[in-house]
Short mmCIF file of C-alpha atoms in Angstrom, two decimals:
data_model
loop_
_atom_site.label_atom_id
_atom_site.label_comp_id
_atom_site.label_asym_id
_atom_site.label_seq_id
_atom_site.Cartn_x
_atom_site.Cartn_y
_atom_site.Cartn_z
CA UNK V 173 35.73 90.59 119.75
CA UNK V 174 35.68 91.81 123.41
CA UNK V 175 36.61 95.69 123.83
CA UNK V 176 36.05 99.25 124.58
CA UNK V 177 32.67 100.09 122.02
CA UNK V 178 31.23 103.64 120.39
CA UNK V 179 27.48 102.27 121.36
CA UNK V 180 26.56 105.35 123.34
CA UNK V 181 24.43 103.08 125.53
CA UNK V 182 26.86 100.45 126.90
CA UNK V 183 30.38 100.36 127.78
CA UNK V 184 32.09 97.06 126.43
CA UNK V 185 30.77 94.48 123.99
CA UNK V 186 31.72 90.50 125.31
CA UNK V 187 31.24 88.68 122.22
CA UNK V 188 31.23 84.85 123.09
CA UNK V 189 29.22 84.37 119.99
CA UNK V 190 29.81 85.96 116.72
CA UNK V 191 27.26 85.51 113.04
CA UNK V 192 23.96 85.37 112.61
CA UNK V 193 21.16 85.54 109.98
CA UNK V 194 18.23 87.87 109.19
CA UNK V 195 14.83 87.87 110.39
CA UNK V 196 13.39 91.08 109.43
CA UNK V 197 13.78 94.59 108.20
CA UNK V 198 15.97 96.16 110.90
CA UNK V 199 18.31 93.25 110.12
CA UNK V 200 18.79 94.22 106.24
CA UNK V 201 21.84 96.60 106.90
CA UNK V 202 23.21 94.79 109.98
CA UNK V 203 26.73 96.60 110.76
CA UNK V 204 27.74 93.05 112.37
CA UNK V 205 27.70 91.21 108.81
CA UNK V 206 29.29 93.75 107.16
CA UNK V 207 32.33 93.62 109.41
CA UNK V 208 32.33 89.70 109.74
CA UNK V 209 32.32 90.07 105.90
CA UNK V 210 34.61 92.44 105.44
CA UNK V 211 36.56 90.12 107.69
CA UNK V 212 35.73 86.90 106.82
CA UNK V 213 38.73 83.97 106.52
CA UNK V 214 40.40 85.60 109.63
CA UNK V 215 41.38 84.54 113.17
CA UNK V 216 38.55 86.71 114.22
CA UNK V 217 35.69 85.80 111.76
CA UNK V 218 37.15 82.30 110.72
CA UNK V 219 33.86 81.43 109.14
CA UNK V 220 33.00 84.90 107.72
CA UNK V 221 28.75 85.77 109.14
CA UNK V 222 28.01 81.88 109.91
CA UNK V 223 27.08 81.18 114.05
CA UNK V 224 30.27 80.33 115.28
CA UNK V 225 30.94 79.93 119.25
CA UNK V 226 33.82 81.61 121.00
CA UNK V 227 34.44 79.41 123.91
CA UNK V 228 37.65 81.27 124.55
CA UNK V 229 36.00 84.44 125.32
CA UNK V 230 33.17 82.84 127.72
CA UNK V 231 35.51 83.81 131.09
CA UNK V 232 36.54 87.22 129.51
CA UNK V 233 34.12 89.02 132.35
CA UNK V 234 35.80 87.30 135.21
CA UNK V 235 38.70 88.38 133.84
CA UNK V 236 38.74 91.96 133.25
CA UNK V 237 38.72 94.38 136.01
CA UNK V 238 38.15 97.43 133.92
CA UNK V 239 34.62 95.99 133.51
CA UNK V 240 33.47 96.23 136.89
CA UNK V 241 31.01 98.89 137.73
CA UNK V 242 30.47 98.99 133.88
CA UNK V 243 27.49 98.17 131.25
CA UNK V 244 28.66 95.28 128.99
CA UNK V 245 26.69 94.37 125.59
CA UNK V 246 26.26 90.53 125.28
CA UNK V 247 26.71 89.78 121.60
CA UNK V 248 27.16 93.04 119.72
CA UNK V 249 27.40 90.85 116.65
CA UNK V 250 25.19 88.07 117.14
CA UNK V 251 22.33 86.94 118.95
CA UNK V 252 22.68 84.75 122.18
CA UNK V 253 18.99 82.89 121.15
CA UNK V 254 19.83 82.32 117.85
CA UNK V 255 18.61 78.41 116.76
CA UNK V 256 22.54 77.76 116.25
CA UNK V 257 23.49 78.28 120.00
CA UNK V 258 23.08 75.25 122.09
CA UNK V 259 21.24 75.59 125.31
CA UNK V 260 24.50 74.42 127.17
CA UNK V 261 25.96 77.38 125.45
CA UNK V 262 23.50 79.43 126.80
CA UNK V 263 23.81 77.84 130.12
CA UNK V 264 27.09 78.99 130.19
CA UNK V 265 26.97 82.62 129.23
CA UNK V 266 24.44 83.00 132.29
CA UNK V 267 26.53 81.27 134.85
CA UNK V 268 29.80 83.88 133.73
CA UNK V 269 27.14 86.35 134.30
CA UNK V 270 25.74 85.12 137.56
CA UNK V 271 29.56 84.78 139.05
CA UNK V 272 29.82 88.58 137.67
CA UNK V 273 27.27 90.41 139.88
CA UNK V 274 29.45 93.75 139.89
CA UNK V 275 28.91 94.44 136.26
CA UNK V 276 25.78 94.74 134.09
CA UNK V 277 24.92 92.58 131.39
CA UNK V 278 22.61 93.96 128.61
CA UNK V 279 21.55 91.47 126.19
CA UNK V 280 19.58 92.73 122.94
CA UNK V 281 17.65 89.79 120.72
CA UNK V 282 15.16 89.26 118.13
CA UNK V 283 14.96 85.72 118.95
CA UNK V 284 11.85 86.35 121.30
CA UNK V 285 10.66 82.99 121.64
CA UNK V 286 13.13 81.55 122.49
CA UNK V 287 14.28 83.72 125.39
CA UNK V 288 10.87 83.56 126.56
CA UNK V 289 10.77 79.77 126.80
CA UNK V 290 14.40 79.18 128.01
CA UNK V 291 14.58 81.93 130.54
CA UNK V 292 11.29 80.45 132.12
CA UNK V 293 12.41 76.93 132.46
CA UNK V 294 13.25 75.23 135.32
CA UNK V 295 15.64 73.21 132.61
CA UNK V 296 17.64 76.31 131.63
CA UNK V 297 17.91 77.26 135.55
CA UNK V 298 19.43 73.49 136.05
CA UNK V 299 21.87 73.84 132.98
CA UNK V 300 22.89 77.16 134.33
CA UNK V 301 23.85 75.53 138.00
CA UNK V 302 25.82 73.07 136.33
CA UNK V 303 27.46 75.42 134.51
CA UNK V 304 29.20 76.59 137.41
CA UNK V 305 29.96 74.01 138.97
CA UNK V 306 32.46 73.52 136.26
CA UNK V 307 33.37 76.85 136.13
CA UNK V 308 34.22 76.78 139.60
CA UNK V 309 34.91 73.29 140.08
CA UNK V 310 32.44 73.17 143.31
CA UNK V 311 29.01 72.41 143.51
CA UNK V 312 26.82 75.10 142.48
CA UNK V 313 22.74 75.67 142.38
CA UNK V 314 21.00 79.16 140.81
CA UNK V 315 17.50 77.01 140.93
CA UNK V 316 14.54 79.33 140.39
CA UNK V 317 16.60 82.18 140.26
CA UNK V 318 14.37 83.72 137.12
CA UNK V 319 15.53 86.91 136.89
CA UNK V 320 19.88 87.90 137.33
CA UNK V 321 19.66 91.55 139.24
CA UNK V 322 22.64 92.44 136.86
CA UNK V 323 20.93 91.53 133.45
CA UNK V 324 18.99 93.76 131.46
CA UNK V 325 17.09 91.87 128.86
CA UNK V 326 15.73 94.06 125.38
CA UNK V 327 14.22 93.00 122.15
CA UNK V 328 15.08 94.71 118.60
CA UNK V 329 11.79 96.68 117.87
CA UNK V 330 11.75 98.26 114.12
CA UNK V 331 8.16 98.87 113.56
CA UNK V 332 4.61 98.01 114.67
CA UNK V 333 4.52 94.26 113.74
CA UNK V 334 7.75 93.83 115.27
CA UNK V 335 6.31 95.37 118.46
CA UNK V 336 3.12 93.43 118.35
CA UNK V 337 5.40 90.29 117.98
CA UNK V 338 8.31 90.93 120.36
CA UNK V 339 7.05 93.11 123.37
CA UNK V 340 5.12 90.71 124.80
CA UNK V 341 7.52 87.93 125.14
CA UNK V 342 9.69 90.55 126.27
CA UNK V 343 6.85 91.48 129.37
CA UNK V 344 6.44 87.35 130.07
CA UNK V 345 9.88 86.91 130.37
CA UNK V 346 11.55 87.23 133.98
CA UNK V 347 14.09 90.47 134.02
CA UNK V 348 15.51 92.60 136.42
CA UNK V 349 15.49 95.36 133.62
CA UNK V 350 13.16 95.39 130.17
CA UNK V 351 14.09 97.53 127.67
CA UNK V 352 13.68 98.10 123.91
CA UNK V 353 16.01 98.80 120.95
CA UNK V 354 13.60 100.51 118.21
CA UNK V 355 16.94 101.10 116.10
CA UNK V 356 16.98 101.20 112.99
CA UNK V 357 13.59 102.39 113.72
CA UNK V 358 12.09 101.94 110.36
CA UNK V 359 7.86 103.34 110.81
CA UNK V 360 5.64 104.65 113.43
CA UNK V 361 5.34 102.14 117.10
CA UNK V 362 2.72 102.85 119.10
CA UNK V 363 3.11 101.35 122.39
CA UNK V 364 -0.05 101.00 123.73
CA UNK V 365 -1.48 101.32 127.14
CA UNK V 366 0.57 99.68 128.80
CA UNK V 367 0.96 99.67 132.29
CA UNK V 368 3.73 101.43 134.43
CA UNK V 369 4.30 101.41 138.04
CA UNK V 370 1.98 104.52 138.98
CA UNK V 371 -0.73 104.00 136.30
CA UNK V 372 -4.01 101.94 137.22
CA UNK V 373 -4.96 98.85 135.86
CA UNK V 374 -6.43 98.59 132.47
CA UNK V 375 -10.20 98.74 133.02
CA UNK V 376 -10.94 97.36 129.96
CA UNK V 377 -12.46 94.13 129.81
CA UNK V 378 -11.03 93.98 125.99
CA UNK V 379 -7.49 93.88 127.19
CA UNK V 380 -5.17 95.07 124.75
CA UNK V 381 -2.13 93.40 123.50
CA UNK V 382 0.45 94.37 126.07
CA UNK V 383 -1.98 94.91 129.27
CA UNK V 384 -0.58 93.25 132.38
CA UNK V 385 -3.76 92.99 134.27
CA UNK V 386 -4.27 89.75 136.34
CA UNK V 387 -0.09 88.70 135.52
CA UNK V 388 2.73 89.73 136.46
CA UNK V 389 2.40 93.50 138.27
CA UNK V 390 6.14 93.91 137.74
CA UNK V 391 5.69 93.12 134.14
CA UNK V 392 6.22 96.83 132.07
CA UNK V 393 9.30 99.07 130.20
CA UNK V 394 12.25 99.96 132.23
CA UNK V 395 13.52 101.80 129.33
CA UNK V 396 13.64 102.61 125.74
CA UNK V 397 16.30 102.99 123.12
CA UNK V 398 15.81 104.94 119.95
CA UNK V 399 17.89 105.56 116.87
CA UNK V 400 17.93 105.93 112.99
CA UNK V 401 20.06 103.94 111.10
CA UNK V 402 23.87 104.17 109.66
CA UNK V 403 26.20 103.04 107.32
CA UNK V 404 25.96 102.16 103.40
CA UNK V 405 22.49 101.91 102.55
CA UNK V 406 20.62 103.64 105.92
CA UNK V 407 17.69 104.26 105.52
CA UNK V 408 15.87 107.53 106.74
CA UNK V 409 13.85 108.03 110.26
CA UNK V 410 10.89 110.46 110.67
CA UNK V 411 11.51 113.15 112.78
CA UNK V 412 7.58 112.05 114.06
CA UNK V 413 8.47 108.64 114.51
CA UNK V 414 11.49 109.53 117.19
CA UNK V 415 8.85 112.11 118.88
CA UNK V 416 6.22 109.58 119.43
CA UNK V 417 7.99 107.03 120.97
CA UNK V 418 9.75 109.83 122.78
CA UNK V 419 6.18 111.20 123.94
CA UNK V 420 4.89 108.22 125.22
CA UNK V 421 8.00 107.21 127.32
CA UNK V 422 7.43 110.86 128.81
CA UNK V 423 3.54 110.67 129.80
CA UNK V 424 4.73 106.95 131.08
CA UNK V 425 7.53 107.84 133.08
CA UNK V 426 9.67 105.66 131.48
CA UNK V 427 13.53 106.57 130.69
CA UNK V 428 14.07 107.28 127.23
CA UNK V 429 17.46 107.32 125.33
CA UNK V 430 18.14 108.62 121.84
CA UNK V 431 20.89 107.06 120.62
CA UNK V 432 21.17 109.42 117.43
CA UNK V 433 20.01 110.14 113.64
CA UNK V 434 21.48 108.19 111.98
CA UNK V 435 22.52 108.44 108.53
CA UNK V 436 19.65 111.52 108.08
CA UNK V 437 18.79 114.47 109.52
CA UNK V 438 15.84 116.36 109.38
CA UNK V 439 16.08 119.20 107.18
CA UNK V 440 15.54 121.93 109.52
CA UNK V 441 18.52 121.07 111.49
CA UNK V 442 20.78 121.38 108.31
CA UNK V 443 23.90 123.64 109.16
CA UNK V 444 23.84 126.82 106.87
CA UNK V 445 27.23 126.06 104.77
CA UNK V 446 26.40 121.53 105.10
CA UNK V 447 26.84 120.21 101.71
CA UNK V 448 23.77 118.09 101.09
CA UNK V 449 24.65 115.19 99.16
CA UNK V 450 20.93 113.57 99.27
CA UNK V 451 17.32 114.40 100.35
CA UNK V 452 14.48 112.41 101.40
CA UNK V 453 10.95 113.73 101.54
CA UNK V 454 8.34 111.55 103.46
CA UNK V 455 5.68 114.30 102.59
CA UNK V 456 5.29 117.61 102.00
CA UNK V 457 5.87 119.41 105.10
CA UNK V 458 9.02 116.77 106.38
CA UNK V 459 11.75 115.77 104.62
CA UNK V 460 15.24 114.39 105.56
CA UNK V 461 18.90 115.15 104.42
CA UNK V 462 21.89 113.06 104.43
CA UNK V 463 24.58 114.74 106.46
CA UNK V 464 26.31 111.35 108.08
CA UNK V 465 25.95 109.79 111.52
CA UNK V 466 28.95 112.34 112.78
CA UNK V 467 27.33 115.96 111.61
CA UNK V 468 23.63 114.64 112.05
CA UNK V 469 23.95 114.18 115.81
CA UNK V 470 22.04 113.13 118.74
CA UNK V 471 19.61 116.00 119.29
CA UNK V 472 15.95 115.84 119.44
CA UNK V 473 14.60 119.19 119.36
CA UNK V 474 17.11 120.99 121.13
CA UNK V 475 18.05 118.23 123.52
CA UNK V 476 19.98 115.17 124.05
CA UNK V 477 17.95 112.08 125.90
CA UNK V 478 20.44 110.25 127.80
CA UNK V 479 18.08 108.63 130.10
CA UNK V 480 18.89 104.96 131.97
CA UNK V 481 16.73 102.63 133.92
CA UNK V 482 16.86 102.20 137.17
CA UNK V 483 18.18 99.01 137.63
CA UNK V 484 16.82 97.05 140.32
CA UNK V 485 15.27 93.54 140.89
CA UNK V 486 11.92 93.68 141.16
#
């Protein structure tokens, strides 16, 4: 529930929540369900894929040294703003965090709403404070904090609609670090002008959907995650798709990580002697093969992108 973890972009999941349900397409072949399936009935996974709190692992960060310095993943197999998590919960996950400052919490959601409204709420701020105060057992006040200089906030981007949807909660939400998981990415994202530390303002008196003119100057990308997707079922990526985002993180100046192909490979990067057990043509002049996650890599035309964010409070 709480270990060492293969995600090439963190170091440790901390799991004080575990199930969850679906909410869109990236969510069809969710890894998480399949193991609290496969699983289900245990000590672990008592309650198989169904929200189910894990108060016992709430103090696991204050607990293990090997995690400071480190990047932990909050929730690898659920989502901290799912409906089914009280806001105490919540509460409490953030004041572990707060009394953690030497390692870096990176928490990953579809739930976009609802971080939006909690994390902005004086309410949430309050419930956090008391939080620690029985944590600690002394009186404790995080008031107006906002924005933890140790958590990196992200939202689950698959496609287009899922950008137009999720980015922008992501941008009005207070964060030390915004970043974006477009894994499984599943079609084409453009991510619009949107503005970056040494870009103008939008000039633009028809402001487009993620311009930050007139709000928050601090509000754009630290960083952005992409990957195709694994396991039984995975669907393919377009080689164009990966580029794209790729391109646009590169004439922004934003960090850019590609966390690998997935499942498929383009065909052009096919060893000589692979044995191909599948192909996948998107059109005429690109198609995809099945090689597995292992032989297909993390290369994007000749490189790896192992870019990180440089995390600061702003």
């Amino acid at each position: 529930m709480s270990a060492k973890t293969a995600i090439e972009w963190t170091d440790y999941s901390w799991n004080p929540v575990s199930g969850c349900d679906k909410v869109s397409p990236g969510c069809d072949h969710c890894y998480a369900e399949i193991i609290a399936t496969r699983f289900a009935g245990t000590k672990a996974y008592p309650d198989g894929f169904k929200v189910t709190l894990k108060p016992e692992r709430l103090t696991d960060p204050l607990r293990k040294r090997s995690w400071r310095g480190k990047r932990v993943f909050v929730n690898s197999m659920s989502d901290l703003f799912h409906k089914d998590v009280p806001d105490d919960y919540i509460a409490l996950v953030f004041a572990v965090m707060t009394l953690a400052p030497e390692i870096t919490f990176q928490i990953l959601t579809k739930r976009h709403g609802r971080m939006q409204s909690l994390l902005d709420s004086d309410a949430h701020w309050h419930r956090v404070g008391a939080a620690m105060t029985d944590l600690l057992g002394i009186r404790a006040q995080v008031d107006h904090v906002r924005a933890l200089p140790n958590v990196w906030l992200g939202v689950s981007v698959e496609d287009q609609q899922r950008a137009d949807l999720r980015i922008p909660a992501l941008l009005a939400t207070p964060a030390a670090v915004r970043f974006l998981s477009c894994e499984p990415l599943l079609g084409p994202v453009d991510l619009g002008p949107l503005k970056y530390p040494h870009m103008p303002d939008c000039l633009s008196s028809d402001e487009p959907p993620w311009c930050t003119c007139g709000r928050d100057p601090a509000a754009y990308l630290d960083w952005v995650i992409v990957g195709g997707e694994s396991g039984p079922g995975a669907r393919p990526m377009h080689p164009e798709w990966a580029r794209t985002l790729r391109d646009q993180c590169v004439e922004a100046g934003v960090p850019f990580h590609f966390k690998q192909w997935g499942e498929w490979v383009p065909e052009d990067q096919s060893p000589e002697d692979a044995v191909i057990p599948a192909t996948y043509r998107f059109d005429e002049p690109t198609g995809t093969i099945r090689l597995g996650k292992k032989a297909s890599g993390r290369e994007l035309d000749g490189r790896t992108w192992d870019e990180w964010p440089l995390a600061v409070q702003r």
